[in-house]
């Protein structure tokens, strides 16, 4: 029998303008998944978390991700997972992605590493397909598995580009106690956008990638502007525009919705600013009668990893 315990970090998908194609890795926040592999042919998932997960295994994001891996592996095994969720589902910081990323990473190690980390991204994406209403995307599972900032240049075939993370890249994330499902946050989006809007957005995505490649955090901040998705999703976040005015005045370079929301994140070039901005975000939601969890951290270059007990 082979046993492996893995941590996979939370992530900020989209990074503002890069809907479904950009994501970055948070430091210290994430899920832990253990796996035991033995002879046989079955899948079990045990939840040892403070958060509820679906009783039906078919509704757990780990299931399609693991089935995809085992189908590619081509041999049968008894696979038993224990999930310790540290990120609340529906938070917008890659909760489901962290679980499926940790599960496929752990299983790959237990099987003797037959697959590359990039291939694991393809398997973990199947979990995202389950919760998003049918669209597989890798802007959470990519950074959760690989670490750093990840660009999905294309999906058919999957073309993953890992971008450099500037040293002074500080992130403040506020997770307000509001429920917004990924499925709902995707259903409100338009199926088509005007060319003028697309021109603004691809200028920003190009600016974001250039800013990362050049290590220019101010260019990154200017480019983190989403004219396609944010207008439809910000209605779920009370006082979104007002909060942005406050955090920019406090020195943040940009503020956007994290993934499908309701978390919001800011980027700062200085940890003191990031800490102050975190407090402003907490106060903002408290004024609206909404509690929030605040995370202030650097963007991490480390993705999923084995834990030594
Ligand atoms: N890119 C995805 C979205 C991330 O914004 O819907 C959440 O899975």
Coordinates of C-alpha atoms and ligand atoms in Angstrom, one line a residue:
X1 CA 0.0 0.0 0.0
X2 CA 1.2 3.5 -0.8
X3 CA 0.2 6.6 1.2
X4 CA 0.9 10.2 0.3
X5 CA -0.3 13.5 1.9
X6 CA -0.3 16.7 -0.2
X7 CA -0.9 20.4 0.2
X8 CA -2.3 22.4 -2.8
X9 CA -2.5 26.2 -2.5
X10 CA -5.5 28.5 -3.1
X11 CA -5.3 30.7 -6.2
X12 CA -6.6 34.0 -7.7
X13 CA -8.0 33.2 -11.1
X14 CA -8.5 35.7 -13.9
X15 CA -6.2 38.3 -12.3
X16 CA -8.6 40.9 -13.4
X17 CA -8.6 40.9 -17.2
X18 CA -7.5 37.3 -17.9
X19 CA -10.9 35.5 -17.7
X20 CA -10.2 31.8 -17.8
X21 CA -6.6 32.3 -19.0
X22 CA -4.6 33.7 -16.1
X23 CA -4.1 32.7 -12.5
X24 CA -1.7 33.2 -9.6
X25 CA -0.8 31.2 -6.5
X26 CA -1.4 32.3 -2.9
X27 CA 1.1 31.6 -0.1
X28 CA 0.0 29.5 2.9
X29 CA -3.7 29.1 2.1
X30 CA -4.8 25.8 0.7
X31 CA -6.3 22.3 1.0
X32 CA -4.7 19.1 2.2
X33 CA -5.5 15.7 0.7
X34 CA -4.1 12.3 1.6
X35 CA -4.4 9.2 -0.6
X36 CA -3.9 5.5 0.0
X37 CA -3.5 3.3 -3.1
X38 CA -3.9 -0.5 -2.9
X39 CA -4.9 -3.5 -5.1
X40 CA -8.5 -3.4 -6.2
X41 CA -10.8 -1.1 -8.2
X42 CA -12.8 1.5 -6.3
X43 CA -12.7 5.2 -5.3
X44 CA -13.5 6.5 -1.8
X45 CA -13.5 10.0 -0.5
X46 CA -13.6 10.8 3.2
X47 CA -14.2 14.4 4.4
X48 CA -12.4 15.4 7.5
X49 CA -13.1 19.1 7.3
X50 CA -15.2 21.7 9.0
X51 CA -16.9 22.3 5.7
X52 CA -19.6 20.1 4.2
X53 CA -18.9 18.3 1.0
X54 CA -21.5 16.5 -1.2
X55 CA -22.3 12.9 0.1
X56 CA -22.7 11.8 -3.5
X57 CA -19.2 11.0 -4.8
X58 CA -20.3 11.9 -8.3
X59 CA -20.8 15.5 -7.2
X60 CA -17.3 15.8 -5.6
X61 CA -14.8 17.6 -7.9
X62 CA -12.1 15.0 -7.0
X63 CA -14.0 12.2 -8.7
X64 CA -13.9 13.3 -12.4
X65 CA -10.3 14.5 -12.0
X66 CA -9.2 11.2 -10.5
X67 CA -11.2 9.2 -13.1
X68 CA -9.4 11.1 -15.9
X69 CA -6.0 10.3 -14.3
X70 CA -6.8 6.6 -13.8
X71 CA -8.2 6.2 -17.4
X72 CA -4.9 7.6 -18.7
X73 CA -2.9 5.3 -16.3
X74 CA -4.7 2.3 -17.7
X75 CA -4.6 0.1 -14.7
X76 CA -7.1 -0.4 -11.9
X77 CA -6.4 0.4 -8.2
X78 CA -8.3 0.9 -5.0
X79 CA -7.9 4.6 -4.3
X80 CA -9.0 6.2 -1.0
X81 CA -8.8 9.9 -0.3
X82 CA -9.0 11.9 3.0
X83 CA -9.8 15.6 2.4
X84 CA -9.0 18.3 4.9
X85 CA -10.5 21.4 3.4
X86 CA -9.0 24.7 4.6
X87 CA -10.7 26.9 2.0
X88 CA -14.4 27.3 2.0
X89 CA -16.2 26.2 -1.2
X90 CA -17.6 29.1 -3.2
X91 CA -15.0 31.6 -1.9
X92 CA -13.4 32.6 -5.2
X93 CA -9.9 31.6 -4.1
X94 CA -9.8 28.2 -5.9
X95 CA -11.3 26.0 -3.2
X96 CA -12.5 23.2 -5.6
X97 CA -9.3 23.5 -7.7
X98 CA -7.1 23.1 -4.6
X99 CA -8.9 19.9 -3.7
X100 CA -8.7 18.4 -7.2
X101 CA -5.1 19.6 -7.7
X102 CA -4.1 18.0 -4.4
X103 CA -5.9 14.8 -5.2
X104 CA -4.3 14.2 -8.6
X105 CA -0.9 15.4 -7.3
X106 CA -1.0 12.9 -4.4
X107 CA -2.3 10.1 -6.6
X108 CA 0.5 10.7 -9.2
X109 CA 3.1 10.5 -6.4
X110 CA 1.6 7.3 -5.0
X111 CA 1.6 5.7 -8.4
X112 CA 5.3 6.5 -8.9
X113 CA 4.9 9.8 -10.9
X114 CA 3.8 8.4 -14.3
X115 CA 2.6 11.9 -15.3
X116 CA 4.1 15.4 -15.6
X117 CA 2.7 18.2 -13.5
X118 CA 1.4 19.8 -16.7
X119 CA -0.5 16.7 -17.5
X120 CA -2.0 16.7 -14.0
X121 CA -3.5 20.1 -14.9
X122 CA -5.5 18.4 -17.7
X123 CA -6.9 15.9 -15.2
X124 CA -7.7 18.4 -12.5
X125 CA -9.6 20.6 -15.0
X126 CA -12.3 17.9 -15.1
X127 CA -13.2 18.9 -11.6
X128 CA -13.6 22.5 -12.7
X129 CA -15.9 21.3 -15.5
X130 CA -18.2 19.7 -13.0
X131 CA -18.7 22.9 -10.9
X132 CA -18.8 25.5 -13.6
X133 CA -21.6 24.2 -15.7
X134 CA -19.6 22.3 -18.3
X135 CA -16.6 24.6 -19.2
X136 CA -13.2 23.1 -18.3
X137 CA -10.8 25.9 -17.3
X138 CA -7.4 25.7 -15.7
X139 CA -6.8 29.2 -14.3
X140 CA -7.2 27.9 -10.8
X141 CA -5.9 24.3 -11.1
X142 CA -2.9 25.5 -13.2
X143 CA -1.4 27.8 -10.6
X144 CA -2.5 25.4 -7.7
X145 CA -0.4 22.6 -9.3
X146 CA 2.4 24.6 -10.7
X147 CA 2.8 27.6 -8.5
X148 CA 3.5 31.2 -9.5
X149 CA 1.6 33.0 -12.3
X150 CA 0.3 30.8 -15.0
X151 CA -1.0 31.7 -18.4
X152 CA -3.2 29.3 -20.4
X153 CA -2.3 30.5 -23.9
X154 CA -4.7 28.0 -25.4
X155 CA -6.9 25.1 -24.4
X156 CA -7.0 22.9 -27.6
X157 CA -4.3 21.7 -27.1
X158 CA -3.5 22.9 -23.6
X159 CA -0.6 25.4 -23.8
X160 CA 0.6 26.4 -20.4
X161 CA 3.1 29.3 -20.0
X162 CA 4.6 30.0 -16.6
X163 CA 5.3 33.7 -16.0
X164 CA 7.9 35.3 -13.7
X165 CA 6.6 36.6 -10.4
X166 CA 8.0 40.0 -9.4
X167 CA 9.6 39.9 -5.9
X168 CA 7.4 42.7 -4.5
X169 CA 4.1 41.2 -5.6
X170 CA 1.8 41.4 -2.5
X171 CA -1.7 40.3 -2.5
X172 CA -4.6 41.1 -0.1
X173 CA -7.7 38.9 -0.4
X174 CA -11.0 39.5 1.3
X175 CA -13.5 36.7 1.4
X176 CA -16.8 38.2 2.5
X177 CA -19.4 35.8 3.9
X178 CA -21.6 35.8 0.8
X179 CA -22.4 32.7 -1.3
X180 CA -21.8 33.0 -5.1
X181 CA -21.5 29.7 -6.9
X182 CA -19.1 29.5 -9.9
X183 CA -22.0 28.2 -12.0
X184 CA -24.2 31.3 -11.2
X185 CA -21.3 33.7 -11.7
X186 CA -20.7 32.2 -15.2
X187 CA -24.4 32.1 -16.1
X188 CA -24.7 36.0 -15.8
X189 CA -21.9 36.5 -18.4
X190 CA -22.8 37.6 -21.9
X191 CA -22.2 35.1 -24.8
X192 CA -20.9 37.9 -27.1
X193 CA -19.1 41.2 -26.5
X194 CA -18.6 44.3 -28.7
X195 CA -15.4 44.5 -30.6
X196 CA -14.5 47.8 -28.8
X197 CA -14.8 46.0 -25.5
X198 CA -12.6 43.1 -26.7
X199 CA -9.9 45.6 -27.9
X200 CA -9.7 47.2 -24.4
X201 CA -9.5 43.7 -22.8
X202 CA -6.8 42.3 -25.0
X203 CA -4.8 45.5 -24.5
X204 CA -5.0 44.9 -20.8
X205 CA -4.1 41.2 -21.0
X206 CA -1.1 42.0 -23.1
X207 CA -0.1 44.7 -20.6
X208 CA -0.5 42.3 -17.7
X209 CA 1.8 39.7 -19.4
X210 CA 4.3 42.4 -20.4
X211 CA 4.3 43.8 -16.9
X212 CA 5.0 40.4 -15.4
X213 CA 7.7 39.7 -17.9
X214 CA 9.4 43.1 -17.3
X215 CA 8.9 43.0 -13.5
X216 CA 7.0 46.2 -13.8
X217 CA 4.3 46.0 -11.0
X218 CA 2.9 49.4 -11.9
X219 CA 2.2 48.2 -15.5
X220 CA 0.6 45.1 -14.0
X221 CA -1.6 47.3 -11.8
X222 CA -2.7 49.5 -14.7
X223 CA -3.5 46.4 -16.8
X224 CA -5.5 44.6 -14.2
X225 CA -8.7 46.1 -15.5
X226 CA -11.6 43.9 -16.5
X227 CA -14.2 45.4 -18.8
X228 CA -15.7 42.1 -19.9
X229 CA -16.7 40.1 -16.8
X230 CA -16.5 42.5 -13.8
X231 CA -19.5 44.6 -14.9
X232 CA -21.7 41.5 -14.6
X233 CA -20.3 40.1 -11.4
X234 CA -19.7 43.1 -9.2
X235 CA -23.4 43.3 -8.4
X236 CA -22.8 40.3 -6.1
X237 CA -20.3 42.2 -4.0
X238 CA -21.8 45.1 -1.9
X239 CA -20.1 48.4 -2.4
X240 CA -17.6 47.0 -4.9
X241 CA -16.8 50.4 -6.7
X242 CA -16.7 52.3 -3.4
X243 CA -14.2 49.7 -2.0
X244 CA -12.0 50.1 -5.0
X245 CA -11.8 53.9 -4.5
X246 CA -10.7 53.3 -0.9
X247 CA -8.0 50.7 -1.5
X248 CA -6.5 52.6 -4.5
X249 CA -6.4 55.7 -2.3
X250 CA -4.5 53.6 0.3
X251 CA -1.8 52.7 -2.2
X252 CA -3.0 49.4 -3.8
X253 CA -2.1 49.1 -7.5
X254 CA -5.3 47.4 -8.5
X255 CA -8.4 45.7 -7.1
X256 CA -10.5 43.0 -8.9
X257 CA -12.8 40.1 -8.2
X258 CA -10.9 36.9 -7.4
X259 CA -12.0 34.1 -9.7
X260 CA -15.7 33.9 -9.9
X261 CA -16.0 35.8 -6.5
X262 CA -17.3 36.8 -4.0
X263 CA -13.6 37.3 -2.8
X264 CA -11.9 40.4 -4.0
X265 CA -8.2 40.9 -4.2
X266 CA -5.7 43.8 -4.4
X267 CA -2.2 43.9 -5.6
X268 CA 0.4 46.1 -3.8
X269 CA 4.1 46.6 -4.3
X270 CA 4.7 46.7 -0.5
X271 CA 3.7 44.4 2.3
X272 CA 2.8 47.4 4.7
X273 CA 0.4 48.7 2.0
X274 CA -1.0 45.2 1.5
X275 CA -1.7 44.8 5.3
X276 CA -3.4 48.3 5.5
X277 CA -5.5 47.4 2.5
X278 CA -6.6 44.1 4.1
X279 CA -7.9 46.1 7.1
X280 CA -9.7 48.6 4.8
X281 CA -11.4 45.6 3.1
X282 CA -12.4 44.1 6.4
X283 CA -13.9 47.4 7.6
X284 CA -15.7 47.9 4.4
X285 CA -17.5 44.6 4.6
X286 CA -18.2 45.0 8.3
X287 CA -19.9 48.4 7.6
X288 CA -22.2 46.4 5.3
X289 CA -22.9 43.9 8.1
X290 CA -20.9 41.2 6.4
X291 CA -18.1 39.3 8.1
X292 CA -15.0 38.5 6.1
X293 CA -11.7 36.5 6.1
X294 CA -8.7 38.4 5.1
X295 CA -5.5 36.9 3.7
X296 CA -2.4 39.0 3.1
X297 CA 0.5 37.2 1.4
X298 CA 3.1 37.3 -1.3
X299 CA 2.3 35.5 -4.5
X300 CA 4.0 32.1 -4.2
X301 CA 6.1 30.3 -6.6
X302 CA 5.3 27.0 -5.0
X303 CA 2.4 24.9 -6.2
X304 CA 1.2 21.5 -4.9
X305 CA 3.7 19.6 -2.7
X306 CA 4.1 16.5 -0.6
X307 CA 3.9 17.1 3.2
X308 CA 6.4 15.4 5.4
X309 CA 4.5 14.3 8.5
Ligands
LIG1 N1 -12.1 31.7 -14.6 C1 -13.2 31.2 -13.7 C2 -14.3 32.2 -13.6 C3 -12.6 31.0 -12.3 O1 -14.1 33.4 -13.5 O2 -15.5 31.7 -13.8 C4 -13.5 30.3 -11.4 O3 -13.5 28.9 -11.6

